[in-house]
Tab-separated table of C-alpha atoms in Angstrom:
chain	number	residue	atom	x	y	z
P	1	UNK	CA	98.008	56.178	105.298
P	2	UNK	CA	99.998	58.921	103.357
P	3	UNK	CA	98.226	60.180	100.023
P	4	UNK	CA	99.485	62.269	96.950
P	5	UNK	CA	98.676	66.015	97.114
P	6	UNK	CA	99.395	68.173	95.097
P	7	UNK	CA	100.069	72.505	95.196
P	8	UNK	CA	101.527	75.080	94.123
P	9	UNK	CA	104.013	76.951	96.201
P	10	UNK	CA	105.573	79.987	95.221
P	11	UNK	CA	104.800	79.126	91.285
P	12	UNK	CA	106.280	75.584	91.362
P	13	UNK	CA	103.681	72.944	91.210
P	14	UNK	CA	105.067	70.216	93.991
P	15	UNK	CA	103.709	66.522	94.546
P	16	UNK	CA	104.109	65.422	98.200
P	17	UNK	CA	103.374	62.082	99.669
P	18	UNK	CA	101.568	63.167	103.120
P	19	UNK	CA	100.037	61.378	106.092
P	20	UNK	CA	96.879	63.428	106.897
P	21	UNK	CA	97.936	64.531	110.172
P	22	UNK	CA	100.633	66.817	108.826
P	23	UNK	CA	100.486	70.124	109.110
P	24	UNK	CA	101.210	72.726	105.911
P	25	UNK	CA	103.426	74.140	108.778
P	26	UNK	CA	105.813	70.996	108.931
P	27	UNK	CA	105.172	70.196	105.926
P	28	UNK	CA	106.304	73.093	104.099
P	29	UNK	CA	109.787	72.768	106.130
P	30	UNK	CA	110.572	69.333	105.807
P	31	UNK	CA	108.970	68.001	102.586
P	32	UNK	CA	108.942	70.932	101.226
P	33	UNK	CA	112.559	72.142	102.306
P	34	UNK	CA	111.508	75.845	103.168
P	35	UNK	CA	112.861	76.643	106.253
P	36	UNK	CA	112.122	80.470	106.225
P	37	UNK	CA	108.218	79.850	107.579
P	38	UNK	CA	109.024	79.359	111.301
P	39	UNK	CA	107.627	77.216	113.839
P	40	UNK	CA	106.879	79.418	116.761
P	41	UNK	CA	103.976	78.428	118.997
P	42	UNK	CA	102.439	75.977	116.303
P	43	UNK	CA	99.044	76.760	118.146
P	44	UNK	CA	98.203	79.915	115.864
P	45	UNK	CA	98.577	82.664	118.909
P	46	UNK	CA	102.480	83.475	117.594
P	47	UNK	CA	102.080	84.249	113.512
P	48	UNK	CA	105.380	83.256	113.133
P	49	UNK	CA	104.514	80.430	110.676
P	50	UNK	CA	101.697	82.911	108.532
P	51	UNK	CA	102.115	82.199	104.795
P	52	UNK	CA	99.821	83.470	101.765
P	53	UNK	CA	97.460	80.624	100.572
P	54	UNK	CA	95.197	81.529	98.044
P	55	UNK	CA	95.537	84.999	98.620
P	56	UNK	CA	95.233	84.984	101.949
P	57	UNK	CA	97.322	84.977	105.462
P	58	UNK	CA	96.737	82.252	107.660
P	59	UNK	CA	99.045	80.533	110.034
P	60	UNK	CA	100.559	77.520	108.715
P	61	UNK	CA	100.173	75.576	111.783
P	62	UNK	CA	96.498	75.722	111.618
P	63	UNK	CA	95.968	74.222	108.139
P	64	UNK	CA	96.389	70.638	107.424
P	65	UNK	CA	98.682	69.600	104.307
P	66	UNK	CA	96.116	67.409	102.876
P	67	UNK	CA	93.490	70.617	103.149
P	68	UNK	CA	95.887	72.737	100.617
P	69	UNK	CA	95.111	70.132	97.728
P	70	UNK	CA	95.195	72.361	95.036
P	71	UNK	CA	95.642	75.636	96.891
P	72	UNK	CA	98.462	78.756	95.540
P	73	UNK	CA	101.123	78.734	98.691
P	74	UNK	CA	103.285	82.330	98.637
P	75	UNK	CA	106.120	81.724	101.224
P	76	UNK	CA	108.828	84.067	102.543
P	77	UNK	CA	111.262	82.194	99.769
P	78	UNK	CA	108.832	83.161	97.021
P	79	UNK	CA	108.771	87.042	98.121
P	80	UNK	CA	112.139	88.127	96.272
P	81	UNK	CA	111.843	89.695	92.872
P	82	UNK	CA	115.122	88.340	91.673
P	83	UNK	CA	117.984	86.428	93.250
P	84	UNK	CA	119.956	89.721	93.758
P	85	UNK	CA	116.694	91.712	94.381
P	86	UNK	CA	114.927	91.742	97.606
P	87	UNK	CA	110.962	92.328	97.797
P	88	UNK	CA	110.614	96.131	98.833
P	89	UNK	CA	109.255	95.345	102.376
P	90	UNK	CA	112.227	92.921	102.860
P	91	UNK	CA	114.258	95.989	101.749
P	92	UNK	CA	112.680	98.483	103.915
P	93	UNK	CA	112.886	95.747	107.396
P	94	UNK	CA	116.606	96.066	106.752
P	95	UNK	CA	116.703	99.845	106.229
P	96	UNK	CA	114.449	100.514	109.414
P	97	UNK	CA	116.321	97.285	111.283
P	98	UNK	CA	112.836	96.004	111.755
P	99	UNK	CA	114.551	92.407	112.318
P	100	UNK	CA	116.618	91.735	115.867
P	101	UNK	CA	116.442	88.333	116.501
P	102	UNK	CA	114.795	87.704	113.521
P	103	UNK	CA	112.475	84.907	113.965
P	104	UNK	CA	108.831	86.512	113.477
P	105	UNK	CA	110.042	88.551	110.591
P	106	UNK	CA	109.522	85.991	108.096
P	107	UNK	CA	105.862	85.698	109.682
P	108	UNK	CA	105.509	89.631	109.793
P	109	UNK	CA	106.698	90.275	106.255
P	110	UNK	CA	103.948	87.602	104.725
P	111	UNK	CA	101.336	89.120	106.821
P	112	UNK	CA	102.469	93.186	105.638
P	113	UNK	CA	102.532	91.623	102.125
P	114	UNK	CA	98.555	90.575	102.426
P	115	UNK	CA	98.259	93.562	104.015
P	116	UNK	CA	99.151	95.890	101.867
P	117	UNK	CA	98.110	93.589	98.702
P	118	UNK	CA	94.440	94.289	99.950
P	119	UNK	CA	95.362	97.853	101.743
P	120	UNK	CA	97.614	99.856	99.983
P	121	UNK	CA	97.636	102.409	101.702
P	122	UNK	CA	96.898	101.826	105.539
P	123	UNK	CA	96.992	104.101	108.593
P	124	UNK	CA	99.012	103.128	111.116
P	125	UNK	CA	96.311	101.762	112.837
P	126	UNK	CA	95.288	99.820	110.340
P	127	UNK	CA	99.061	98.232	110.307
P	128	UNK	CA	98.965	97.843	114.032
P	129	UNK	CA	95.614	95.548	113.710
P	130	UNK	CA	96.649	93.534	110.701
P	131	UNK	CA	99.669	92.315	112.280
P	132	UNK	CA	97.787	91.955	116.128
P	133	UNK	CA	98.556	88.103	115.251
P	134	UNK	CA	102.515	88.583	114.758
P	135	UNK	CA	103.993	88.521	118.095
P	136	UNK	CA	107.967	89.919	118.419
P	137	UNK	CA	109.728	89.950	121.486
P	138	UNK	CA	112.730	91.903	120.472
P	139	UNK	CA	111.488	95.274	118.998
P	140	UNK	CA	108.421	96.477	120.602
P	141	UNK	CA	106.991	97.239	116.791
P	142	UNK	CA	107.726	100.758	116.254
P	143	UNK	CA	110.143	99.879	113.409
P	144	UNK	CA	108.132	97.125	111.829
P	145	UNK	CA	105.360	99.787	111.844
P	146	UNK	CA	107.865	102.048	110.457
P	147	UNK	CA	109.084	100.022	107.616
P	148	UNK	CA	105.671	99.425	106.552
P	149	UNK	CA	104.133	102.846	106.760
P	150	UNK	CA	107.383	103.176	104.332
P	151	UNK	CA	106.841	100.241	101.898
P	152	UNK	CA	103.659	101.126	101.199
P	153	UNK	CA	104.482	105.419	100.551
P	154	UNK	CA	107.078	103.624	98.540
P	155	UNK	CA	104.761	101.914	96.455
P	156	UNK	CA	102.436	104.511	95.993
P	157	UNK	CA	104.821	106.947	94.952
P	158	UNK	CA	106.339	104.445	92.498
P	159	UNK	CA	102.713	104.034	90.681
P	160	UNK	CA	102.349	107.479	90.321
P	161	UNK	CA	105.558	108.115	89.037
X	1	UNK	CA	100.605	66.531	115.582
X	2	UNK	CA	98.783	63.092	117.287
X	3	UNK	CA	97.948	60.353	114.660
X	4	UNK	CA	94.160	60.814	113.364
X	5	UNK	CA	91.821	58.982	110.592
X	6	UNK	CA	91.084	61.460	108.327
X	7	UNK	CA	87.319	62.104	106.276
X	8	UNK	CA	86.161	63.867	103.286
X	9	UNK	CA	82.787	62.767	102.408
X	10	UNK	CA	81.500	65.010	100.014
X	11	UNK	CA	77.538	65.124	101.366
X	12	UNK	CA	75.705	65.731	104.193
X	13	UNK	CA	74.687	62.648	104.525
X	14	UNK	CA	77.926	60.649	104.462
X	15	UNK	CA	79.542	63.018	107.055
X	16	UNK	CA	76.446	62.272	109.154
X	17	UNK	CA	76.664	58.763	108.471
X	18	UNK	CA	80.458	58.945	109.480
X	19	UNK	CA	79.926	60.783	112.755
X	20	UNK	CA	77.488	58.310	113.774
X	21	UNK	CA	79.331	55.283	113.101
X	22	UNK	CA	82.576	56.744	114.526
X	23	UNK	CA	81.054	58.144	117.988
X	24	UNK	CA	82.497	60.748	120.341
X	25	UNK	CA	86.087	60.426	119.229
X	26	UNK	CA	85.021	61.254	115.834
X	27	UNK	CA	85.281	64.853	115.361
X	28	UNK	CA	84.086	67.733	112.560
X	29	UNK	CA	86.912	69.763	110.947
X	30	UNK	CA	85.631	72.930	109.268
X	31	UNK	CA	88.188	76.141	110.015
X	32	UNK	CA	90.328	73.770	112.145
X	33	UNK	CA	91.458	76.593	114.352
X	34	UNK	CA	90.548	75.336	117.717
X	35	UNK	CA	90.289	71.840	116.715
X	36	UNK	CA	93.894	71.379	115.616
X	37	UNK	CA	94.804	73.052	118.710
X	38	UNK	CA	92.786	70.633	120.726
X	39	UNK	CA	94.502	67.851	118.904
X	40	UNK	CA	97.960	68.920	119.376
X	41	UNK	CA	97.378	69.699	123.164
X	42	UNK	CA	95.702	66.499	123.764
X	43	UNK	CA	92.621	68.601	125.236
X	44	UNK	CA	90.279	66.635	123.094
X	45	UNK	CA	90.670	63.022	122.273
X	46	UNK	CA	89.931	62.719	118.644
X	47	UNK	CA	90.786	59.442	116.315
X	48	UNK	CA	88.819	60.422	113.015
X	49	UNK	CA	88.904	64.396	111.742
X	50	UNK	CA	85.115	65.021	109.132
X	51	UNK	CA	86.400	67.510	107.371
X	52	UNK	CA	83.336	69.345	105.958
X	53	UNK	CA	85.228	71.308	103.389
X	54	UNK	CA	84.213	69.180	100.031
X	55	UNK	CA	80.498	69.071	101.043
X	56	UNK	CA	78.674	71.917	98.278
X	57	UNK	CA	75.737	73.856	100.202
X	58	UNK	CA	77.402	75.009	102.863
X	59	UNK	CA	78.372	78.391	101.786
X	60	UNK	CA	75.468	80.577	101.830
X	61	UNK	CA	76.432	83.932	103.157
X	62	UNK	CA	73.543	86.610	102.464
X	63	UNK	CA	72.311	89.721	104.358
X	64	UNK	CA	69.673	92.177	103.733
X	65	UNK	CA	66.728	94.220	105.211
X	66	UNK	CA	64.483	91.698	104.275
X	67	UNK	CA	65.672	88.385	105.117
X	68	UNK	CA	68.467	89.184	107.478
X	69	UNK	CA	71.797	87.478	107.961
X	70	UNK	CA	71.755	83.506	106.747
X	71	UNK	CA	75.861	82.370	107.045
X	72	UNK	CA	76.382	78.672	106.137
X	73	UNK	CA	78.376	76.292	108.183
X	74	UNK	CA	81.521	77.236	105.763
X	75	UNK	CA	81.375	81.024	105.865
X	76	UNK	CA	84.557	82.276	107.719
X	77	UNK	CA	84.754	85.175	110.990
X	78	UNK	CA	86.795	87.038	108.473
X	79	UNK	CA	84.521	87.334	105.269
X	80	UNK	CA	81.639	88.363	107.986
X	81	UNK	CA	83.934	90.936	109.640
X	82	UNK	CA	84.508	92.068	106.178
X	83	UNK	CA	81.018	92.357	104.610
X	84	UNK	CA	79.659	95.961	104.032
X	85	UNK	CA	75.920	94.325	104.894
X	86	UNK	CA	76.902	93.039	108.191
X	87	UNK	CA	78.659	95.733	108.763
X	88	UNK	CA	75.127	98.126	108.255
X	89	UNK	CA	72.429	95.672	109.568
X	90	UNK	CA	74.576	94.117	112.545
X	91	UNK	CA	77.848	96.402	113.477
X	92	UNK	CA	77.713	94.041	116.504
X	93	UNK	CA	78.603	91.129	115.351
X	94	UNK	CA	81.110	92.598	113.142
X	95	UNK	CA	83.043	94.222	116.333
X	96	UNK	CA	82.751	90.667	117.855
X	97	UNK	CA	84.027	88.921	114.534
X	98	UNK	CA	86.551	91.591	114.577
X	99	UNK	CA	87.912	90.718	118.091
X	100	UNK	CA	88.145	86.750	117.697
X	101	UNK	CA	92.157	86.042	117.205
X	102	UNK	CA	93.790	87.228	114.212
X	103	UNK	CA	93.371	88.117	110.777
X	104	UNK	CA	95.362	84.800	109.938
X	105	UNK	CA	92.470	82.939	112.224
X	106	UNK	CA	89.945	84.268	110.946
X	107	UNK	CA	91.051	83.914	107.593
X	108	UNK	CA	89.893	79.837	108.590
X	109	UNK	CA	87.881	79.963	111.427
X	110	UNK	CA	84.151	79.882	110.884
X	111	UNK	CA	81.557	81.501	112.852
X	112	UNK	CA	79.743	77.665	113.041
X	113	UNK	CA	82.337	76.145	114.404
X	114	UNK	CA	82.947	79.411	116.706
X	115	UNK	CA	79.338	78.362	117.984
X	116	UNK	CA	79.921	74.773	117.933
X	117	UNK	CA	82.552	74.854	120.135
X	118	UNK	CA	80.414	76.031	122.699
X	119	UNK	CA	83.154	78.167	124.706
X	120	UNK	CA	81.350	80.156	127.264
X	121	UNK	CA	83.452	83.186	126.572
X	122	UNK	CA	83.393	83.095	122.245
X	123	UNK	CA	82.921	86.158	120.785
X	124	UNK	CA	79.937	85.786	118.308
X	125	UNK	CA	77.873	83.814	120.812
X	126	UNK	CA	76.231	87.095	122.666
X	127	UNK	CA	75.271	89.360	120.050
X	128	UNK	CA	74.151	86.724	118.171
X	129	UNK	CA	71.754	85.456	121.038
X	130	UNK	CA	70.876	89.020	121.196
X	131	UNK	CA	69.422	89.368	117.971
X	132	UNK	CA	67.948	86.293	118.281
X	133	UNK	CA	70.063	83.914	115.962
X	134	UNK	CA	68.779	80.255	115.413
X	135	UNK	CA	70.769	77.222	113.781
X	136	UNK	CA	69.996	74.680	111.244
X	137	UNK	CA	70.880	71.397	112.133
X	138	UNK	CA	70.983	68.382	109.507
X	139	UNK	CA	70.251	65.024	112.057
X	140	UNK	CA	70.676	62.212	108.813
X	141	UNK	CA	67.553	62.789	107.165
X	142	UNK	CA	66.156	66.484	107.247
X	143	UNK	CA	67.131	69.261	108.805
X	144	UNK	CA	66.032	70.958	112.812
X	145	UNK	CA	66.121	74.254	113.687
X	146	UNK	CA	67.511	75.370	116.973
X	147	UNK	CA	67.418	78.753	119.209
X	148	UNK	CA	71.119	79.657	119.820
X	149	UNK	CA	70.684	80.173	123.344
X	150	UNK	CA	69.012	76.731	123.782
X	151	UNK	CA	71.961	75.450	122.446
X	152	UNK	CA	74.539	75.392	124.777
X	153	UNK	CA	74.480	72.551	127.764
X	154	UNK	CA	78.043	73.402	129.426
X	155	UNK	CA	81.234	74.930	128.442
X	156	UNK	CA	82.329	72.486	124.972
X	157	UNK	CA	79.025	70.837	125.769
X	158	UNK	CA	75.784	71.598	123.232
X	159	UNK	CA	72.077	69.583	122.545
X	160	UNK	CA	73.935	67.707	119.228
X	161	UNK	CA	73.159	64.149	119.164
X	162	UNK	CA	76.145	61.900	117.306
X	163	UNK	CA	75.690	62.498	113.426
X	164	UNK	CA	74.083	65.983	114.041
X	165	UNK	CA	76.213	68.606	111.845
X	166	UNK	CA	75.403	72.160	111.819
X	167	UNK	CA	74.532	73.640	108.823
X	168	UNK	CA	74.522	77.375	109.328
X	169	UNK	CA	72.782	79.977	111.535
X	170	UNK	CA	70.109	82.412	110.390
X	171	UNK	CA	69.377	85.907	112.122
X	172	UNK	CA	66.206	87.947	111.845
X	173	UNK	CA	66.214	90.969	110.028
X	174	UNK	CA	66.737	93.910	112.538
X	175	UNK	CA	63.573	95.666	114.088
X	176	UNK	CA	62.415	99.273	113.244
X	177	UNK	CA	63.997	101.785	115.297
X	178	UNK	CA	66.214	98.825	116.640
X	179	UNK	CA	69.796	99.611	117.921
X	180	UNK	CA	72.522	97.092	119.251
X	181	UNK	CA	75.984	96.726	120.927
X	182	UNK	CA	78.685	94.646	121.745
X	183	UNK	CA	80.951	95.184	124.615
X	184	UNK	CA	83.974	92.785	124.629
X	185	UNK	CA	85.934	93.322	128.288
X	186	UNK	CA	89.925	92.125	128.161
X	187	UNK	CA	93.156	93.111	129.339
X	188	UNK	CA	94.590	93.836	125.598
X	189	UNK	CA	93.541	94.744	122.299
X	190	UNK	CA	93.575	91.858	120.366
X	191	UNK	CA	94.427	88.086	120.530
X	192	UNK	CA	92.842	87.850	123.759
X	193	UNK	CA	89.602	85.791	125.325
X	194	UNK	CA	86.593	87.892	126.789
X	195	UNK	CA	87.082	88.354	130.631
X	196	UNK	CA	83.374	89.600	130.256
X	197	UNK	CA	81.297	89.678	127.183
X	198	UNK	CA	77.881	91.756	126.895
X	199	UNK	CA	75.887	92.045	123.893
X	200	UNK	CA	72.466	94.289	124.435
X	201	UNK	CA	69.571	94.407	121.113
X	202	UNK	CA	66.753	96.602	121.868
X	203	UNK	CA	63.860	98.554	120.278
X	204	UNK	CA	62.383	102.116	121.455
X	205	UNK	CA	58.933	103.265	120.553
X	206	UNK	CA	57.744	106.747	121.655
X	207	UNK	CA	60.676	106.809	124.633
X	208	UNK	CA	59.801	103.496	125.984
X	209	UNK	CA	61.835	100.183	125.162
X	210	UNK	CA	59.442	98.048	123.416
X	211	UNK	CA	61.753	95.248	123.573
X	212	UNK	CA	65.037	94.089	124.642
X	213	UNK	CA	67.250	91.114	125.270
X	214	UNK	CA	70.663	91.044	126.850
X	215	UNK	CA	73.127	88.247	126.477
X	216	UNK	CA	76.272	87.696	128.808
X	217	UNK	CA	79.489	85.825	127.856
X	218	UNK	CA	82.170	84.231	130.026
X	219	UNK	CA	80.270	85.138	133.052
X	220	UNK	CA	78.204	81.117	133.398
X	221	UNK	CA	79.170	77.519	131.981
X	222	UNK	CA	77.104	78.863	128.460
X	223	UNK	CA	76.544	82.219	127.519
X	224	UNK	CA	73.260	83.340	128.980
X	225	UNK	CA	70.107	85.696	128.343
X	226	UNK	CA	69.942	88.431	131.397
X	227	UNK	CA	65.989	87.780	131.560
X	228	UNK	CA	65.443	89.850	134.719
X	229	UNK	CA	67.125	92.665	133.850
X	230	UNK	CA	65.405	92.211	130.128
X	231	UNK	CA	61.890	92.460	132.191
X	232	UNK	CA	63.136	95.332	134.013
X	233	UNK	CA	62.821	97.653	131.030
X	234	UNK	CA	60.793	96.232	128.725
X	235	UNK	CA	57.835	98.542	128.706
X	236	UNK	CA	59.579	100.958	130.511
X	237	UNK	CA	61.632	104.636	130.222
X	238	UNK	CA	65.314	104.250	129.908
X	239	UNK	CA	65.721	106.670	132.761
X	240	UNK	CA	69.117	106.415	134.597
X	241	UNK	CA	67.787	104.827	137.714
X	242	UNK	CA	65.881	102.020	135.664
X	243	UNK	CA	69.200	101.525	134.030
X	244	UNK	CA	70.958	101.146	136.885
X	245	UNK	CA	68.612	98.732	138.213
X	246	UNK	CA	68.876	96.667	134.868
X	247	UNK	CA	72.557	96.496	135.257
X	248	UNK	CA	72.168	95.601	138.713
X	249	UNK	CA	69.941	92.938	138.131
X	250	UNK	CA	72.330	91.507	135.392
X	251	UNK	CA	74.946	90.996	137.820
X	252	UNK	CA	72.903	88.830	140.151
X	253	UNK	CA	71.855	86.541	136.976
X	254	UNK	CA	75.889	86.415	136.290
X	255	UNK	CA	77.595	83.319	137.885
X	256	UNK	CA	81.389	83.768	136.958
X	257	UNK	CA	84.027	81.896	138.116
X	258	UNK	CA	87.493	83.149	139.063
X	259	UNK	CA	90.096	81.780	136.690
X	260	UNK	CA	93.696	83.057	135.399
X	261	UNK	CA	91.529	86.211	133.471
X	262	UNK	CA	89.788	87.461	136.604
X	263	UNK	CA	87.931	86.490	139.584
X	264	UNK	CA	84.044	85.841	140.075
X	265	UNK	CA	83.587	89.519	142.119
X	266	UNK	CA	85.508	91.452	138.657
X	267	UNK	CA	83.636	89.442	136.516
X	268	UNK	CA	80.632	90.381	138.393
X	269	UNK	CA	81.740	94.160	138.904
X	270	UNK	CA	81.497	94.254	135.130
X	271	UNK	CA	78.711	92.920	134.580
X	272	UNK	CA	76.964	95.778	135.992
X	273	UNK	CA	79.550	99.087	134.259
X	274	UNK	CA	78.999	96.911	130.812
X	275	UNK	CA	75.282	96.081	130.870
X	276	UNK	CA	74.523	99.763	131.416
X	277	UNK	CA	77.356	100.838	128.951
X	278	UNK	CA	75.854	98.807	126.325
X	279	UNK	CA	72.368	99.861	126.600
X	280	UNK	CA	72.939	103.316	126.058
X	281	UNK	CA	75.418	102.009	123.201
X	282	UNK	CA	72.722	100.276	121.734
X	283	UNK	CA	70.729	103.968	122.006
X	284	UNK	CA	72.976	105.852	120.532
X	285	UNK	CA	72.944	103.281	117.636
X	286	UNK	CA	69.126	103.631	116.807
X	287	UNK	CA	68.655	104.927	113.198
């Protein structure tokens, strides 16, 4: 039997009708028409689906629709700072072509974000074990380390200035 | 995802009531992170999800000196990995914490349901038998208390009786001049199972080990106390040959299988190089 919840994702308040066994994962894409969270694994070993919800990156495919009653869901769509104006990590994956095939970078740029919301300024060690759960086959990492080290010396420097 | 009856009583006692009722099929959602999983493999056939979220009470999370660590049923692996006070009074269950999946699962999973799972190779299971961990466990009426390593009857298999729910585990405060260790063994950093997990609590007193208690993961159907090689030293110098022996002694109690991760005699094997390395880890973390 489907029921009414209701959330928030990326600022907009949305009512979906929902069968319990749904998860946020599927739900998000189909109901919710946001493509850009992917479906990887859907067993929570891949990251590919990680969103924000409630301040905090968990994989999409491990949460069930009805359990985000009420909850603040940040998605990849939600990241830009204007229609013209990328988020700065989305920015600095194309500058460092952090992004081959593509498909975990939606995953890996929610997960940075969380990162570097709590961490603002990690070591590279600290990057390579907050994104242990984002698997990519194409680039072996380096520049997805790369373009974070840089988003976040970005950042810093631009709250100084 | 297969089609499930879904729960969200909003006491104790209801979700009790519900498990009861519902029998085996019936099961309790808390993180979700293995469960879901189990679901959408068909490993576990499940017609009604509990979820436990709703029910107040379940969130305790302290730890100090005095009382020691008390995490409630709710409490997730990653706001344990994260606390400061874990972090001082038990660094080993922190590293374990630290090792189980990813930031995104641990941002759900909950060290209960890490327990109640009952996998013989989860990574909170042997330091917390180490230290001597026990679980509250509401049966309908009142509440039971249960030794962790009494728990466990078989891999996914523990003493729960239909409409038992666990509540949360409680940990003794740490002995004086007490150190500990976890070791987990794998073939990669992170988002990997233990191939071998050791976890070694002990006490010195005037060069002698007063106490200590060793508990082995993935290496038996449950995780298991090394009570041989515990009696081997307890009482006794650490000298390097007693050591050995200790280690040596842990590897007979051991009875791994050999699976995709490793076979029996490498299980075994490192028993023995992880049992010693963890008792002088567990030294060199004496204050």
């Amino acid at each position: 039997m489907s029921q009414i919840v209701s959330m928030t994702i990326n600022g907009e308040e949305r009512e979906l009708a929902l069968e319990p066994y749904r998860s946020l994962l599927d739900t998000l894409r189909n109901e919710g028409g946001l493509t850009g969270t992917k479906k990887g694994c859907d067993v929570g070993d891949c990251g590919a689906c990680t969103i924000i919800m409630n301040g905090k990156p968990v994989n999409s495919c491990l949460v069930l629709a009805v359990e985000a009653a009420g909850a603040m869901i940040e998605t990849i769509e939600g990241l830009q700072l204007a229609p013209d104006k990328p988020h700065p990590l989305q920015e600095a994956f194309m500058r460092y072509g952090s992004a081959q095939c593509g498909f975990c970078t939606p995953g890996i740029i929610m997960m940075a974000k969380a990162l570097l919301d709590e961490n603002p300024n990690p070591t590279e060690d600290e990057v390579r074990f907050g994104i242990a759960g984002n698997i990519c086959r194409c680039t072996g990492y380096t520049k997805i380390i790369e373009a974070i080290l840089a988003t976040a010396a970005d950042l810093q420097r631009a709250k100084s200035a | 995802m297969k089609r499930f009856e879904y729960h969200e009583p909003a006491s104790l006692e209801e979700a009790s009531r519900l498990l009861a009722e519902l029998g085996a099929t019936a099961q309790v959602l808390a993180g979700g992170t293995d469960l879901l999983v189990e679901i959408r493999e068909h490993l576990r056939p499940v017609t009604h999800v509990v979820n436990i979220k709703r029910i107040p009470g379940l969130r305790d999370f302290a730890c100090d000196d005095a009382q020691g660590l008390r995490v409630g049923a709710l409490i997730t692996a990653r706001e344990v990995e994260t606390s400061p006070q874990v972090a001082r009074l038990f660094p080993n269950l922190v590293s374990a914490v630290g090792q189980l999946g990813s930031i995104q699962v641990r941002n759900r999973a909950t060290v209960v349901g890490n327990i109640c799972r009952a996998s013989p190779s989860a990574d909170t299971l042997p330091p917390l038998i180490a230290d001597g961990a026990r679980l509250s466990v509401f049966n309908g009426n009142g509440e039971r208390s249960i030794a962790l390593e009494e728990f466990f009857t078989g891999p996914g298999r523990t003493v729960l009786r239909p409409g038992e729910i666990v509540t949360g585990i409680s940990v003794p405060p740490p002995g004086a001049h007490s150190g500990r260790a976890y070791i987990k063994h794998g073939r990669r950093k992170a988002m990997e199972l233990a191939t071998v997990g050791v976890a070694v609590t002990l006490e010195r007193e005037a060069g002698h080990c007063r106490e200590i208690r060793i508990a082995l993961g993935a290496v038996a159907p449950t995780p298991i106390r090394a009570r041989e090689a515990e009696a081997l030293l307890r009482g006794e110098a650490f000298t390097p040959e007693r050591v050995a022996a200790v280690a040596e002694a842990a590897m007979t109690e051991s009875t791994p299988i050999s699976n995709v991760r490793a076979s029996a005699e490498y299980r075994r094997e490192m028993v023995g190089v992880l049992t010693r390395r963890a008792i002088t880890l567990a030294m060199e973390a004496i204050q």
